[in-house]
Amino acid sequence: MWPQSTIAFIKCKPSIRFVWGVTESVQFHRSHERLLGGAPRDGSLRLSYCTGLLARPVRDAAALGACRIVATPSDLKMDNQTRSEISRKKAIEAALTILSRDGVGGLTFDSLSRESGISKGGLLHQFRTKQGVLSALLEHQRLQFEQIARDYMASEGAAKAEPTLAAQIAIYRAAVKQPHSVARAVLAALIESPNLLEESKTSDEVKMKTLHAEASDPDLALLRYFAASGIAFHSLLGLSPLSDSTRDGLFERLLDEDRWKGLPAVPKGRKKGGR
């Protein structure tokens, strides 16, 4: 056991709450750490640290040897970035909870602070305005749906003649199955701030062009796409009379390319609905 007099306490930036140590030679970065307690008698220092919690002083040499770490500026920078990402994710999850429970009117920085446990000042630093929170929710939805599309393309895309269409139908199918639907909460947000959709119009136009390029019958591709979106939005808004099994069967039908082969295509240049 090390004698009590050899314990030295070091205070760091907020990302590393406390550092403590006992005798043995290890250098530390004085630009990021300040000695608060008494130094060891031989003038040297061995360090360990913990994040977020005040740990007990270490008096056992073997225990200390298992956690020898020295903080560097890059460690601090990475830790700050990680903490910011964690806080942002926590705030978005809290916002989704509020929107699902209380609606758009219930989403304020005060309610978001209470739900997330993050200070109002920290939330204002992250999002600036309520519009910023809603934009973050829309981005969160977009990234989540892009991941669904990537996973589907990786597993099923090679077997599809129209992989982009199939991936979009798979996204709509997944959206209605989420237990805590991101899409439902974001739909509520878009009612209050429809201008948020402006940012997605360009990507939607690219998507439509890709669907058209892949399709042997572009009209049929659009019918399948908008049928899937209609089923999804009706379900998300609570307007669908369909059972889950019926809805899932319709999505499977929309995804099954073999079920759509052989249908007569509209001749190019012919006016639709004309005689």
Coordinates of C-alpha atoms in Angstrom, one line a residue:
M1 CA 0.0 0.0 0.0
W2 CA 1.2 3.5 -0.8
P3 CA 1.2 6.0 2.1
Q4 CA -1.6 8.6 2.1
S5 CA 1.0 11.4 1.8
T6 CA 2.0 10.2 -1.7
I7 CA -1.5 10.8 -3.3
A8 CA -1.5 13.7 -5.7
F9 CA -4.7 15.2 -7.1
I10 CA -4.7 16.8 -10.6
K11 CA -7.6 18.8 -12.0
C12 CA -8.2 18.9 -15.8
K13 CA -10.6 20.4 -18.2
P14 CA -14.3 19.4 -17.8
S15 CA -13.8 16.5 -20.2
I16 CA -11.5 14.9 -17.7
R17 CA -12.8 15.6 -14.2
F18 CA -10.0 14.4 -11.9
V19 CA -6.7 12.8 -12.2
W20 CA -4.9 11.2 -9.3
G21 CA -1.7 9.4 -8.8
V22 CA 1.1 8.0 -6.7
T23 CA 4.9 8.0 -7.0
E24 CA 6.6 6.7 -10.2
S25 CA 7.9 8.6 -13.1
V26 CA 5.4 9.6 -15.8
Q27 CA 5.3 13.0 -17.4
F28 CA 2.0 14.9 -17.8
H29 CA 0.9 17.9 -19.9
R30 CA 1.0 20.9 -17.6
S31 CA -0.9 23.0 -20.2
H32 CA -4.0 20.8 -19.5
E33 CA -3.5 19.8 -15.9
R34 CA -2.9 21.7 -12.7
L35 CA -1.6 20.2 -9.5
L36 CA -3.9 20.8 -6.6
G37 CA -2.6 18.5 -3.9
G38 CA 0.8 17.8 -2.5
A39 CA 3.4 16.3 -4.8
P40 CA 5.1 13.0 -4.0
R41 CA 8.3 13.1 -2.0
D42 CA 10.5 12.1 -4.9
G43 CA 9.0 14.7 -7.2
S44 CA 7.8 12.2 -9.8
L45 CA 4.2 11.2 -10.6
R46 CA 2.3 8.3 -12.1
L47 CA -1.2 9.1 -13.4
S48 CA -4.5 7.6 -14.1
Y49 CA -7.8 9.2 -14.8
C50 CA -11.5 8.7 -15.1
T51 CA -14.2 10.6 -17.0
G52 CA -17.4 11.9 -15.6
L53 CA -17.0 10.6 -12.1
L54 CA -14.8 11.4 -9.1
A55 CA -12.9 8.2 -8.4
R56 CA -11.3 7.2 -5.1
P57 CA -7.6 7.8 -4.7
V58 CA -5.5 4.8 -5.7
R59 CA -3.2 3.5 -3.1
D60 CA -2.5 0.0 -4.5
A61 CA 0.4 -0.1 -7.0
A62 CA -1.1 -3.1 -8.9
A63 CA -4.4 -1.4 -9.4
L64 CA -2.8 1.8 -10.5
G65 CA -0.6 0.0 -13.0
A66 CA -3.7 -1.3 -14.8
C67 CA -5.0 2.1 -15.6
R68 CA -2.0 4.2 -16.5
I69 CA -3.1 7.0 -18.9
V70 CA -1.8 10.5 -19.6
A71 CA -4.2 13.0 -21.2
T72 CA -3.1 14.8 -24.3
P73 CA -4.6 17.7 -26.3
S74 CA -5.8 15.3 -29.0
D75 CA -7.5 13.2 -26.3
L76 CA -9.3 16.3 -25.0
K77 CA -10.4 17.3 -28.5
M78 CA -11.7 13.8 -29.3
D79 CA -13.5 13.7 -26.0
N80 CA -15.3 17.0 -26.6
Q81 CA -16.4 15.9 -30.1
T82 CA -17.7 12.6 -28.7
R83 CA -19.6 14.3 -25.9
S84 CA -21.1 16.8 -28.4
E85 CA -22.3 13.9 -30.6
I86 CA -23.8 12.0 -27.7
S87 CA -25.6 15.2 -26.5
R88 CA -27.0 15.8 -29.9
K89 CA -28.3 12.3 -30.3
K90 CA -29.8 12.4 -26.8
A91 CA -31.5 15.7 -27.6
I92 CA -33.0 14.3 -30.9
E93 CA -34.3 11.2 -29.1
A94 CA -35.9 13.5 -26.5
A95 CA -37.4 15.7 -29.2
L96 CA -39.0 12.6 -30.8
T97 CA -40.5 11.5 -27.5
I98 CA -42.0 15.0 -27.0
L99 CA -43.4 15.2 -30.5
S100 CA -45.0 11.7 -30.2
R101 CA -46.4 12.5 -26.8
D102 CA -47.3 16.2 -26.8
G103 CA -47.2 17.2 -30.5
V104 CA -45.3 20.0 -32.1
G105 CA -46.7 22.6 -29.7
G106 CA -45.1 20.8 -26.8
L107 CA -41.6 21.0 -28.2
T108 CA -39.8 23.9 -26.6
F109 CA -36.3 24.3 -25.3
D110 CA -37.6 24.1 -21.8
S111 CA -39.4 20.8 -22.4
L112 CA -36.5 19.5 -24.4
S113 CA -34.1 20.4 -21.5
R114 CA -36.3 18.5 -19.0
E115 CA -36.7 15.5 -21.2
S116 CA -33.1 15.2 -22.3
G117 CA -31.4 16.3 -19.1
I118 CA -29.3 18.7 -21.1
S119 CA -29.1 22.4 -20.1
K120 CA -31.1 24.9 -22.0
G121 CA -27.9 26.7 -22.8
G122 CA -26.3 23.5 -24.2
L123 CA -29.4 22.9 -26.4
L124 CA -29.3 26.5 -27.7
H125 CA -25.6 26.0 -28.5
Q126 CA -26.4 22.9 -30.5
F127 CA -29.6 24.0 -32.4
R128 CA -29.9 27.8 -32.0
T129 CA -33.6 27.8 -32.7
K130 CA -36.6 25.5 -32.7
Q131 CA -36.3 25.4 -36.5
G132 CA -32.8 24.0 -35.9
V133 CA -34.2 21.2 -33.8
L134 CA -36.8 20.3 -36.5
S135 CA -34.1 20.4 -39.2
A136 CA -32.0 18.0 -37.0
L137 CA -35.0 15.7 -36.8
L138 CA -35.4 15.7 -40.6
E139 CA -31.7 15.0 -41.1
H140 CA -31.9 12.2 -38.5
Q141 CA -34.8 10.6 -40.5
R142 CA -32.9 11.0 -43.8
L143 CA -29.8 9.3 -42.4
Q144 CA -31.8 6.5 -40.9
F145 CA -33.7 5.8 -44.1
E146 CA -30.5 6.0 -46.2
Q147 CA -29.1 3.2 -44.0
I148 CA -32.2 1.1 -44.6
A149 CA -31.8 1.6 -48.4
R150 CA -28.1 0.7 -48.2
D151 CA -28.8 -2.5 -46.2
Y152 CA -31.5 -3.5 -48.7
M153 CA -29.3 -2.8 -51.7
A154 CA -26.5 -4.8 -50.1
S155 CA -28.7 -7.8 -49.5
E156 CA -31.3 -7.7 -52.3
G157 CA -30.2 -5.0 -54.8
A158 CA -28.2 -7.3 -57.1
A159 CA -31.3 -9.5 -57.8
K160 CA -33.5 -6.5 -58.7
A161 CA -34.1 -5.1 -62.2
E162 CA -35.2 -1.8 -60.5
P163 CA -33.1 -1.7 -57.3
T164 CA -33.7 2.0 -56.6
L165 CA -37.5 1.5 -56.7
A166 CA -37.2 -1.6 -54.5
A167 CA -35.1 0.2 -51.9
Q168 CA -37.6 3.1 -51.7
I169 CA -40.5 0.6 -51.1
A170 CA -38.4 -1.1 -48.5
I171 CA -37.9 2.3 -46.7
Y172 CA -41.6 2.9 -46.6
R173 CA -42.2 -0.6 -45.3
A174 CA -39.6 -0.1 -42.6
A175 CA -41.0 3.3 -41.6
V176 CA -44.3 2.0 -40.5
K177 CA -42.7 -0.8 -38.5
Q178 CA -40.6 1.4 -36.2
P179 CA -41.8 1.1 -32.6
H180 CA -41.1 4.7 -32.0
S181 CA -41.5 6.1 -35.5
V182 CA -39.1 8.8 -36.6
A183 CA -41.3 9.4 -39.6
R184 CA -44.4 10.0 -37.5
A185 CA -42.7 12.6 -35.4
V186 CA -41.1 14.3 -38.4
L187 CA -44.4 14.4 -40.2
A188 CA -45.8 16.4 -37.3
A189 CA -42.9 18.8 -37.5
L190 CA -43.3 19.3 -41.2
I191 CA -46.9 20.5 -40.7
E192 CA -45.6 23.4 -38.6
S193 CA -42.5 24.1 -40.8
P194 CA -43.2 22.9 -44.4
N195 CA -40.3 25.0 -45.6
L196 CA -38.0 22.2 -44.2
L197 CA -39.1 20.1 -47.3
E198 CA -37.3 22.5 -49.6
E199 CA -34.0 21.0 -48.6
S200 CA -35.1 17.5 -49.8
K201 CA -36.6 18.5 -53.2
T202 CA -33.3 18.2 -55.0
S203 CA -32.6 14.7 -53.8
D204 CA -36.2 13.7 -54.6
E205 CA -35.8 15.0 -58.1
V206 CA -32.7 12.9 -58.5
K207 CA -34.5 9.9 -57.1
M208 CA -37.3 10.2 -59.6
K209 CA -34.8 10.5 -62.5
T210 CA -33.1 7.3 -61.3
L211 CA -36.4 5.5 -61.0
H212 CA -37.3 6.5 -64.6
A213 CA -33.9 5.5 -66.0
E214 CA -34.1 2.0 -64.4
A215 CA -37.7 1.2 -65.3
S216 CA -38.8 -0.5 -68.5
D217 CA -42.3 1.0 -67.7
P218 CA -41.7 4.3 -65.9
D219 CA -45.5 4.8 -65.3
L220 CA -45.7 1.5 -63.6
A221 CA -42.6 2.3 -61.5
L222 CA -44.2 5.5 -60.3
L223 CA -47.5 3.7 -59.5
R224 CA -45.6 1.2 -57.3
Y225 CA -43.6 4.0 -55.6
F226 CA -46.6 6.2 -54.8
A227 CA -48.7 3.2 -53.7
A228 CA -46.0 2.4 -51.2
S229 CA -45.7 6.0 -50.0
G230 CA -49.5 6.2 -49.7
I231 CA -49.8 3.1 -47.6
A232 CA -47.0 4.3 -45.4
F233 CA -48.3 7.8 -44.8
H234 CA -51.9 6.5 -44.1
S235 CA -50.4 4.2 -41.5
L236 CA -48.2 6.9 -39.9
L237 CA -51.2 9.3 -39.7
G238 CA -53.4 6.6 -38.1
L239 CA -55.8 6.7 -41.1
S240 CA -55.2 3.2 -42.5
P241 CA -58.0 0.6 -42.1
L242 CA -55.6 -2.2 -43.0
S243 CA -54.4 -4.8 -40.6
D244 CA -50.7 -5.3 -40.2
S245 CA -50.7 -8.5 -42.2
T246 CA -52.7 -7.0 -45.1
R247 CA -50.4 -4.0 -45.2
D248 CA -47.3 -6.2 -45.1
G249 CA -48.7 -8.3 -47.9
L250 CA -49.2 -5.2 -50.1
F251 CA -45.6 -4.1 -49.5
E252 CA -44.4 -7.6 -50.5
R253 CA -46.6 -7.4 -53.6
L254 CA -45.1 -4.0 -54.5
L255 CA -41.6 -5.4 -54.0
D256 CA -42.1 -8.6 -56.1
E257 CA -41.0 -7.7 -59.6
D258 CA -42.3 -10.9 -61.0
R259 CA -45.8 -10.0 -60.1
W260 CA -45.6 -6.9 -62.3
K261 CA -44.1 -8.4 -65.4
G262 CA -46.2 -8.8 -68.5
L263 CA -48.5 -5.9 -67.9
P264 CA -49.1 -3.8 -71.0
A265 CA -47.1 -0.6 -70.9
V266 CA -48.5 2.7 -72.1
P267 CA -47.1 3.4 -75.6
K268 CA -44.7 6.3 -75.6
G269 CA -46.1 9.4 -77.3
R270 CA -49.7 8.3 -76.6
K271 CA -51.8 10.6 -74.5
K272 CA -52.9 8.9 -71.3
G273 CA -56.7 8.7 -71.0
G274 CA -57.2 9.7 -74.7
R275 CA -59.2 7.6 -77.2

